[in-house]
Short mmCIF file of C-alpha atoms in Angstrom, two decimals:
data_model
loop_
_atom_site.label_atom_id
_atom_site.label_comp_id
_atom_site.label_asym_id
_atom_site.label_seq_id
_atom_site.Cartn_x
_atom_site.Cartn_y
_atom_site.Cartn_z
CA MET A 336 0.00 0.00 0.00
CA ASP A 337 1.25 3.45 -0.87
CA VAL A 338 1.37 5.44 2.36
CA ASN A 339 1.74 8.68 0.44
CA SER A 340 -1.33 8.41 -1.78
CA ASN A 341 -4.11 10.96 -1.28
CA LYS A 342 -6.64 8.30 -0.39
CA TYR A 343 -4.47 6.81 2.30
CA THR A 344 -3.60 10.22 3.74
CA TYR A 345 -7.27 11.17 4.12
CA LEU A 346 -8.13 7.78 5.59
CA PHE A 347 -5.25 8.01 8.05
CA ALA A 348 -6.29 11.49 9.18
CA LEU A 349 -9.88 10.38 9.61
CA VAL A 350 -9.05 7.32 11.69
CA MET A 351 -6.58 9.29 13.80
CA VAL A 352 -9.12 12.00 14.61
CA VAL A 353 -11.80 9.49 15.63
CA VAL A 354 -9.41 7.51 17.83
CA VAL A 355 -8.09 10.63 19.55
CA ALA A 356 -11.59 12.03 20.06
CA LEU A 357 -12.79 8.81 21.70
CA LEU A 358 -9.71 8.59 23.89
CA LEU A 359 -9.91 12.17 25.15
CA SER A 360 -13.64 12.19 25.79
CA GLY A 361 -13.28 8.90 27.63
CA ALA A 362 -10.60 10.35 29.87
CA SER A 363 -12.56 13.53 30.46
CA ILE A 364 -15.72 11.67 31.48
CA SER A 365 -13.96 9.20 33.75
CA LEU A 366 -11.95 11.87 35.59
CA LYS A 367 -14.69 14.48 35.86
CA ASP A 368 -16.09 13.38 39.23
CA ARG A 369 -12.68 13.53 40.84
CA GLN A 370 -11.90 16.94 39.36
CA ASP A 371 -15.24 18.37 40.44
CA ALA A 372 -14.68 17.02 43.95
CA ASN A 373 -11.34 18.85 44.07
CA VAL A 374 -12.93 22.13 43.02
CA ARG A 375 -15.69 21.68 45.63
CA GLN A 376 -13.17 20.96 48.36
CA GLU A 377 -11.17 24.03 47.45
CA LYS A 378 -14.31 26.17 47.64
CA GLN A 379 -15.10 24.79 51.10
CA GLN A 380 -11.50 25.40 52.12
CA ASP A 381 -11.74 29.05 50.99
CA ILE A 382 -15.04 29.60 52.79
CA LEU A 383 -13.57 28.26 56.03
CA LYS A 384 -10.46 30.37 55.55
CA SER A 385 -12.55 33.55 55.66
CA ILE A 386 -13.47 32.78 59.28
CA GLY A 387 -9.88 31.95 60.13
CA ILE A 388 -10.07 28.16 59.93
CA MET A 389 -7.19 26.70 57.97
CA VAL A 390 -7.66 23.11 56.89
CA GLU A 391 -6.07 20.77 54.40
CA ARG A 392 -8.11 20.43 51.24
CA SER A 393 -8.85 16.76 51.89
CA GLU A 394 -10.30 17.59 55.32
CA ALA A 395 -12.38 20.51 54.06
CA PRO A 396 -15.70 18.66 53.55
CA ALA A 397 -15.82 17.32 57.11
CA GLU A 398 -14.76 20.63 58.67
CA PHE A 399 -17.19 22.49 56.43
CA ASP A 400 -20.09 20.42 57.71
CA LYS A 401 -18.95 21.03 61.25
CA PHE A 402 -18.72 24.83 61.11
CA ILE A 403 -21.26 25.86 58.47
CA THR A 404 -24.63 25.58 60.16
CA GLU A 405 -26.86 27.01 57.46
CA GLN A 406 -26.81 27.88 53.77
CA VAL A 407 -29.32 30.46 52.62
CA VAL A 408 -30.15 31.76 49.16
CA VAL A 409 -30.75 35.50 49.28
CA GLN A 410 -32.48 37.67 46.71
CA ASN A 411 -33.07 41.36 47.27
CA GLY A 412 -32.65 41.08 51.02
CA GLN A 413 -35.03 38.14 51.39
CA ALA A 414 -34.28 34.47 51.89
CA VAL A 415 -35.74 32.63 48.91
CA GLU A 416 -36.16 29.05 47.77
CA SER A 417 -33.74 28.06 45.05
CA GLU A 418 -33.77 24.90 42.99
CA THR A 419 -29.98 24.58 42.83
CA GLY A 420 -29.10 25.03 46.49
CA ALA A 421 -26.80 27.73 47.84
CA PHE A 422 -23.50 25.93 47.37
CA GLU A 423 -24.06 25.19 43.69
CA ILE A 424 -24.79 28.80 42.67
CA ASP A 425 -22.41 30.02 39.96
CA MET A 426 -21.19 33.41 41.20
CA ALA A 427 -19.83 34.46 37.81
CA ALA A 428 -23.31 34.12 36.32
CA ALA A 429 -24.99 35.68 39.36
CA VAL A 430 -23.00 38.93 39.42
CA SER A 431 -23.65 39.54 35.73
CA LYS A 432 -27.35 40.08 36.57
CA PRO A 433 -28.81 43.31 38.01
CA VAL A 434 -28.64 43.37 41.82
CA ALA A 435 -32.42 42.94 42.28
CA GLU A 436 -32.53 39.76 40.17
CA ARG A 437 -29.55 38.06 41.73
CA GLN A 438 -29.93 34.90 43.77
CA VAL A 439 -26.80 34.68 45.86
CA PRO A 440 -25.68 32.27 48.58
CA LEU A 441 -25.06 33.16 52.21
CA TYR A 442 -23.22 30.77 54.50
CA VAL A 443 -23.92 30.95 58.20
CA ALA A 444 -21.09 29.64 60.31
CA SER A 445 -20.69 29.01 63.99
CA LYS A 446 -17.26 29.05 65.60
CA ASN A 447 -16.78 29.07 69.39
CA ASP A 448 -20.51 29.85 69.78
CA THR A 449 -20.18 33.00 67.68
CA THR A 450 -22.24 33.34 64.53
CA PHE A 451 -20.64 34.54 61.30
CA TYR A 452 -22.14 35.40 57.95
CA ILE A 453 -19.97 34.46 54.98
CA VAL A 454 -20.60 36.23 51.70
CA PRO A 455 -19.06 35.06 48.42
CA LEU A 456 -17.49 37.72 46.20
CA ARG A 457 -16.81 37.90 42.50
CA GLY A 458 -15.49 40.85 40.52
CA LYS A 459 -13.00 42.14 38.02
CA GLY A 460 -9.30 42.75 38.52
CA LEU A 461 -6.90 44.15 35.95
CA TRP A 462 -6.33 41.04 33.83
CA GLY A 463 -9.20 38.79 34.72
CA PRO A 464 -11.70 37.76 37.37
CA ILE A 465 -11.01 38.10 41.08
CA TRP A 466 -13.07 36.42 43.76
CA GLY A 467 -13.14 35.74 47.46
CA TYR A 468 -15.17 35.42 50.63
CA VAL A 469 -15.82 37.94 53.36
CA SER A 470 -17.06 36.97 56.79
CA LEU A 471 -19.10 39.36 58.92
CA LEU A 472 -19.98 39.26 62.59
CA SER A 473 -23.63 38.66 63.43
CA ASP A 474 -24.29 42.43 63.54
CA GLY A 475 -24.11 42.28 59.75
CA SER A 476 -21.63 45.14 59.65
CA THR A 477 -18.27 44.29 61.22
CA VAL A 478 -15.87 42.46 58.93
CA TYR A 479 -14.26 39.48 60.61
CA GLY A 480 -12.04 38.12 57.86
CA THR A 481 -11.54 37.95 54.13
CA THR A 482 -9.90 35.72 51.59
CA PHE A 483 -9.25 36.72 48.00
CA GLY A 484 -8.24 34.84 44.89
CA HIS A 485 -7.42 35.84 41.36
CA LYS A 486 -6.75 34.30 38.01
CA GLY A 487 -3.95 36.30 36.45
CA GLU A 488 -3.11 39.48 38.38
CA THR A 489 0.50 40.64 38.19
CA PRO A 490 2.76 38.87 40.71
CA GLY A 491 4.17 41.37 43.20
CA LEU A 492 1.54 43.99 42.33
CA GLY A 493 -2.14 43.10 41.89
CA ALA A 494 -1.53 39.53 43.02
CA GLU A 495 -0.68 40.91 46.48
CA ILE A 496 -4.42 40.87 47.26
CA THR A 497 -3.97 37.22 48.23
CA THR A 498 -1.39 38.04 50.92
CA ASP A 499 -2.27 38.03 54.60
CA ARG A 500 -0.86 41.54 54.91
CA PHE A 501 -3.54 42.91 52.58
CA GLN A 502 -6.37 40.70 53.80
CA GLU A 503 -5.80 41.35 57.51
CA GLN A 504 -6.52 45.05 57.02
CA PHE A 505 -10.20 44.29 56.50
CA SER A 506 -10.66 42.73 59.89
CA GLY A 507 -12.70 45.03 62.16
CA LYS A 508 -13.83 47.40 59.39
CA GLN A 509 -17.52 48.36 59.15
CA ILE A 510 -19.62 47.96 56.04
CA MET A 511 -22.52 49.92 57.58
CA ASP A 512 -22.52 53.52 58.70
CA GLY A 513 -25.48 53.58 61.08
CA ASN A 514 -28.29 52.43 58.85
CA ASN A 515 -26.60 53.19 55.54
CA PHE A 516 -24.57 50.72 53.52
CA VAL A 517 -21.16 52.18 52.59
CA SER A 518 -19.07 49.02 52.14
CA VAL A 519 -15.30 49.02 52.69
CA GLU A 520 -13.31 50.94 50.15
CA VAL A 521 -9.73 50.27 49.05
CA VAL A 522 -8.06 53.67 48.86
CA LYS A 523 -4.80 55.04 47.53
CA THR A 524 -4.38 57.92 49.92
CA GLY A 525 -4.08 55.95 53.14
CA ALA A 526 -6.92 54.49 55.15
CA ASN A 527 -8.14 56.84 57.87
CA ASN A 528 -11.52 55.53 58.93
CA GLU A 529 -13.36 52.29 59.55
CA HIS A 530 -14.66 52.10 55.97
CA GLU A 531 -11.28 52.24 54.25
CA VAL A 532 -8.25 50.02 53.79
CA ASP A 533 -4.93 50.77 52.09
CA GLY A 534 -4.58 49.79 48.45
CA ILE A 535 -1.51 48.21 46.90
CA SER A 536 1.12 50.43 45.32
CA GLY A 537 1.36 49.53 41.65
CA GLY A 538 -1.79 47.46 41.92
CA THR A 539 -4.33 50.27 41.84
CA ILE A 540 -6.72 48.73 39.34
CA THR A 541 -6.80 45.41 41.18
CA SER A 542 -7.22 47.24 44.51
CA VAL A 543 -10.11 49.31 43.18
CA GLY A 544 -11.50 46.06 41.73
CA VAL A 545 -11.54 44.55 45.23
CA GLY A 546 -13.39 47.60 46.58
CA ASN A 547 -15.96 47.51 43.78
CA MET A 548 -16.39 43.77 44.19
CA LEU A 549 -17.12 44.16 47.92
CA LYS A 550 -19.67 46.89 47.33
CA ASP A 551 -21.34 45.09 44.44
CA CYS A 552 -21.52 41.70 46.12
CA LEU A 553 -22.54 42.88 49.61
CA THR A 554 -25.46 45.03 48.38
CA PRO A 555 -28.01 42.18 47.99
CA TYR A 556 -27.46 41.12 51.62
CA VAL A 557 -27.84 44.46 53.38
CA ASP A 558 -31.59 44.27 53.86
CA TYR A 559 -31.33 40.64 54.85
CA PHE A 560 -28.95 41.49 57.70
CA LYS A 561 -31.19 44.38 58.78
CA ASN A 562 -34.30 42.17 58.84
CA THR A 563 -32.56 39.35 60.67
CA ASN A 564 -31.11 41.63 63.32
CA ALA A 565 -34.39 43.53 63.80
CA GLN A 566 -36.17 40.32 64.79
CA MET B 630 18.99 -11.45 1.48
CA SER B 631 21.74 -9.33 2.91
CA THR B 632 19.24 -6.85 4.40
CA GLU B 633 17.43 -9.70 6.11
CA THR B 634 20.54 -10.91 7.88
CA GLN B 635 21.24 -7.37 8.95
CA GLU B 636 17.82 -7.04 10.49
CA VAL B 637 18.22 -10.30 12.36
CA ALA B 638 21.52 -9.09 13.65
CA LYS B 639 19.93 -5.83 14.71
CA SER B 640 17.14 -7.48 16.68
CA ARG B 641 19.74 -9.48 18.61
CA GLU B 642 21.37 -6.29 19.80
CA PRO B 643 21.30 -6.33 23.62
CA LEU B 644 18.72 -4.00 25.20
CA PHE B 645 21.40 -1.88 26.79
CA SER B 646 24.15 -2.05 24.19
CA LYS B 647 26.80 0.61 24.21
CA LYS B 648 24.98 2.51 21.48
CA ASN B 649 21.70 2.38 23.40
CA ARG B 650 23.32 3.51 26.63
CA LYS B 651 24.70 6.47 24.74
CA LEU B 652 21.14 7.43 23.80
CA ILE B 653 20.49 8.01 27.48
CA SER B 654 23.81 9.51 28.54
CA ASP B 655 24.34 11.91 25.62
CA PRO B 656 21.43 14.24 26.38
CA LEU B 657 22.54 14.41 30.01
CA ASN B 658 25.68 16.28 29.11
CA GLU B 659 27.15 16.70 25.64
CA ASN B 660 23.80 17.00 23.92
CA ASN B 661 21.67 18.43 26.72
CA PRO B 662 18.40 19.80 25.32
CA ILE B 663 18.49 22.93 27.47
CA THR B 664 22.12 23.88 27.88
CA VAL B 665 23.49 22.73 24.52
CA GLN B 666 20.54 22.75 22.14
CA VAL B 667 18.89 25.62 24.06
CA LEU B 668 15.38 24.19 23.70
CA GLY B 669 12.53 24.31 26.21
CA ILE B 670 13.85 27.52 27.76
CA CYS B 671 10.41 29.09 28.36
CA SER B 672 9.38 26.41 30.82
CA ALA B 673 12.80 26.51 32.44
CA LEU B 674 12.17 30.18 33.24
CA ALA B 675 8.56 29.88 34.23
CA ILE B 676 8.22 27.02 36.68
CA THR B 677 11.59 26.87 38.44
CA VAL B 678 10.75 29.21 41.32
CA LYS B 679 10.00 26.19 43.50
CA LEU B 680 11.30 22.62 43.40
CA GLU B 681 7.96 20.88 43.53
CA PRO B 682 6.46 22.26 40.31
CA ALA B 683 9.81 21.79 38.57
CA ILE B 684 9.77 18.11 39.45
CA VAL B 685 6.15 17.65 38.45
CA MET B 686 6.89 19.45 35.18
CA SER B 687 9.88 17.18 34.52
CA ILE B 688 7.78 14.10 35.16
CA SER B 689 5.00 15.42 32.91
CA VAL B 690 7.46 16.12 30.10
CA PHE B 691 8.98 12.68 30.58
CA VAL B 692 5.57 10.99 30.32
CA VAL B 693 4.59 12.97 27.24
CA LEU B 694 7.97 12.53 25.54
CA ALA B 695 8.31 8.81 26.29
CA ALA B 696 4.76 7.91 25.31
CA GLY B 697 4.89 10.17 22.25
CA ASN B 698 8.24 8.88 21.04
CA VAL B 699 7.07 5.28 21.33
CA ILE B 700 3.73 5.98 19.62
CA ILE B 701 5.38 7.89 16.76
CA SER B 702 8.02 5.21 16.42
CA LEU B 703 5.39 2.45 16.26
CA MET B 704 3.54 4.36 13.56
CA ARG B 705 6.63 5.51 11.68
CA ASN B 706 6.00 3.24 8.70
CA ILE B 707 2.32 4.06 8.31
CA ILE B 708 2.38 7.85 8.79
CA PRO B 709 1.83 9.61 5.44
CA ASN B 710 4.84 11.81 4.87
CA ARG B 711 2.83 14.91 3.94
CA ILE B 712 0.91 15.12 7.19
CA ARG B 713 3.60 13.83 9.53
CA ILE B 714 4.01 17.12 11.41
CA ILE B 715 0.25 17.28 11.97
CA VAL B 716 0.26 13.69 13.23
CA GLN B 717 3.07 14.53 15.63
CA LEU B 718 1.18 17.57 16.83
CA VAL B 719 -2.00 15.55 17.40
CA VAL B 720 -0.07 12.93 19.37
CA VAL B 721 1.66 15.48 21.62
CA ALA B 722 -1.51 17.55 22.08
CA SER B 723 -3.62 14.55 23.10
CA LEU B 724 -0.98 13.32 25.51
CA VAL B 725 -0.68 16.75 27.08
CA ILE B 726 -4.45 17.01 27.53
CA LEU B 727 -4.42 13.57 29.17
CA VAL B 728 -1.61 14.60 31.53
CA ASP B 729 -3.42 17.83 32.38
CA GLN B 730 -6.65 15.97 33.17
CA VAL B 731 -4.84 13.46 35.35
CA LEU B 732 -3.00 16.21 37.24
CA LYS B 733 -6.28 18.07 37.83
CA ALA B 734 -7.85 14.90 39.19
CA PHE B 735 -5.01 13.61 41.37
CA VAL B 736 -2.66 16.47 42.28
CA TYR B 737 -5.01 19.44 42.04
CA ASP B 738 -2.83 21.89 43.99
CA VAL B 739 0.21 21.26 41.83
CA SER B 740 -1.83 21.51 38.66
CA LYS B 741 -3.04 24.91 39.83
CA GLN B 742 0.55 26.08 40.28
CA LEU B 743 1.59 24.80 36.88
CA SER B 744 -1.58 26.30 35.37
CA VAL B 745 -0.95 27.11 31.73
CA PHE B 746 2.50 25.59 31.58
CA VAL B 747 1.17 22.05 31.35
CA GLY B 748 -0.69 23.08 28.22
CA LEU B 749 2.48 24.71 26.98
CA ILE B 750 4.29 21.36 27.00
CA ILE B 751 2.77 21.13 23.52
CA THR B 752 4.97 23.98 22.39
CA ASN B 753 8.07 22.58 24.08
CA CYS B 754 10.49 22.28 21.16
CA ILE B 755 12.23 19.31 22.76
CA ILE B 756 9.21 17.08 22.19
CA MET B 757 8.46 17.86 18.54
CA GLY B 758 12.18 17.89 17.91
CA ARG B 759 12.67 14.37 19.23
CA PHE B 760 9.61 13.07 17.32
CA GLU B 761 10.85 14.50 14.05
CA ALA B 762 14.55 13.87 14.48
CA PHE B 763 14.55 10.51 16.23
CA ALA B 764 11.29 8.60 16.61
CA LEU B 765 10.37 8.80 12.92
CA GLY B 766 13.49 6.86 11.99
CA ASN B 767 14.13 4.51 14.91
CA THR B 768 12.63 1.51 16.66
CA PRO B 769 10.28 1.95 19.65
CA TRP B 770 12.83 0.76 22.22
CA LYS B 771 15.51 3.14 20.98
CA SER B 772 12.98 5.94 20.83
CA PHE B 773 11.99 5.21 24.42
CA LEU B 774 15.62 5.36 25.54
CA ASP B 775 16.07 8.59 23.63
CA ALA B 776 13.02 10.01 25.42
CA VAL B 777 14.36 8.90 28.82
CA GLY B 778 17.69 10.56 28.09
CA ASN B 779 16.25 13.82 26.86
CA ALA B 780 13.62 14.08 29.57
CA ALA B 781 16.29 13.37 32.18
CA GLY B 782 18.60 15.99 30.67
CA TYR B 783 15.74 18.48 30.70
CA GLY B 784 14.60 17.53 34.19
CA PHE B 785 18.10 17.63 35.62
CA ILE B 786 18.61 21.24 34.53
CA LEU B 787 15.10 22.21 35.66
CA VAL B 788 15.59 20.75 39.13
CA THR B 789 19.07 22.27 39.48
CA VAL B 790 17.79 25.72 38.57
CA ALA B 791 14.77 25.32 40.86
CA PHE B 792 17.03 24.18 43.71
CA PHE B 793 19.10 27.38 43.61
CA ARG B 794 16.14 29.66 42.98
CA GLU B 795 14.08 28.24 45.85
CA LEU B 796 17.02 28.08 48.25
CA LEU B 797 18.32 31.60 47.58
CA GLY B 798 14.97 33.22 46.75
CA SER B 799 12.69 31.85 49.45
CA GLY B 800 15.15 30.14 51.81
CA THR B 801 13.20 26.89 51.50
CA LEU B 802 13.48 23.52 49.79
CA PHE B 803 10.22 21.75 48.93
CA GLY B 804 8.59 24.42 51.09
CA ILE B 805 10.63 23.42 54.18
CA GLU B 806 12.49 26.29 55.80
CA VAL B 807 16.10 25.09 55.68
CA LEU B 808 17.73 28.43 56.47
CA GLY B 809 15.47 29.35 59.37
CA ASN B 810 12.37 31.51 59.48
CA ALA B 811 12.67 34.90 57.77
CA ALA B 812 9.79 36.47 59.67
CA ASP B 813 10.89 35.34 63.14
CA LYS B 814 14.58 35.96 62.38
CA THR B 815 15.78 32.50 63.32
CA GLY B 816 18.60 30.42 61.85
CA LEU B 817 20.71 32.26 59.27
CA TYR B 818 18.35 35.21 59.34
CA ALA B 819 19.38 35.90 62.92
CA ILE B 820 22.83 36.97 61.72
CA GLY B 821 21.49 39.30 59.06
CA TYR B 822 21.00 36.98 56.08
CA GLU B 823 18.32 38.10 53.63
CA ASN B 824 16.49 36.23 50.88
CA ASN B 825 17.34 37.44 47.40
CA GLY B 826 13.94 38.43 46.00
CA MET B 827 15.40 38.72 42.54
CA MET B 828 15.87 34.94 42.41
CA LEU B 829 12.08 34.66 42.25
CA LEU B 830 11.88 36.69 39.04
CA PRO B 831 12.16 34.99 35.62
CA PRO B 832 15.40 36.77 34.51
CA MET B 833 17.36 35.07 37.29
CA ALA B 834 16.41 31.68 35.84
CA LEU B 835 18.12 32.72 32.64
CA ILE B 836 21.20 33.75 34.58
CA VAL B 837 21.27 30.48 36.54
CA VAL B 838 20.92 28.52 33.28
CA ALA B 839 23.76 30.59 31.83
CA LEU B 840 25.95 29.79 34.85
CA ILE B 841 25.22 26.09 34.40
CA ILE B 842 26.17 26.37 30.71
CA TRP B 843 29.41 28.09 31.76
CA VAL B 844 30.32 25.36 34.23
CA GLN B 845 29.38 22.66 31.72
CA ARG B 846 31.44 24.15 28.90
CA SER B 847 34.50 24.66 31.00
CA ARG B 848 34.37 21.01 32.09
CA THR B 849 33.46 19.42 28.74
CA LYS B 850 36.22 20.13 26.21
CA SER B 851 34.23 18.93 23.19
CA LEU B 852 31.70 21.74 23.67
CA ILE B 853 34.27 24.52 23.50
CA GLU B 854 34.23 26.26 20.14
CA GLU B 855 37.46 27.34 18.47
#
């Protein structure tokens, strides 16, 4: 057989493509469960990190069940029924909707008999998405802890949002001023009140992105916290 | 008739004949893919900040190169000449996707660190180079040995660079603080030692590679040009 004839070349290409397609889809399907489990564990790990609990990824599911007492879906300040369940909500899709239409998850945690609210965050940095979790004390205003992640911010500049040094600044800040929601802003000029934290030199756009993300993602919960605390 | 006897003689060649051993040892020094052929430099710069990703990267490249070389070598008589580069590309791309999926499933944290660089194994010139230059014209066993040699030569340089960059840049090896704790000022840090932050930046990888090339050339006479 002539391996260089046109007919053979086409046949070879065809067979190769089919074999490779079957092989790769087989691998993808058989490994998917494991990969999804890893992503879920990492999410649980991040949520726990925002209330200061550091666990190995493999231990995250057990610890998560221990500390997270309730998962609520919130829309427009009200707890609503959702078909997907709080944990499965895709934040990227949620934040692309107007605030009033968003269904967003709220995790209620209990550590040493103190109640924390954990709010997932999702926003834009300089090069790509940034995300994170912020935990609030039960007054619905005082920030307890934060954890941030990013996809491709510049190492040494924007990527510094993942450092403890940046994240620790948020602890103790207030997102409410009396009855008004003001969020916590990331400022360039030096933080001088309880609604501001210092930005990162050279990482201004990422820093501002964190501030905007906090404001945008906390808004749907404000009324929920007010209602819960009024009761 | 004469060709037949030759082939019989060839198949009797011991598995680790002198020629076959040379396939492994050559790329370790005199024909090293990084320091002599200067291939695969991008990954040598990108993932050598820490030892762990460097080792995982070396293993991944080894798996892709060994499997690819053997597959190409097995198919070398049935690959149509006109689409041979495409066939090589398909083989390396599928293997890389497989490796990436396996890493994501079994060593998720490492795969996150390596991020795009696993995908970029596809563009690693060492792999396509070995397919085209060696596997297309040699038997599977020889191609496998060639892959072992080249992957080892690549991995050796990667791990060496990562060793110096992690030790001098972060003061750790495999994440273990071998020089003491920088924040608490213990160990070496107590007497004023500081980590060299520049070691963490990509240009220093180039300089470390250059230093290795320097040492290698001054020790191996055959590499010195007139």
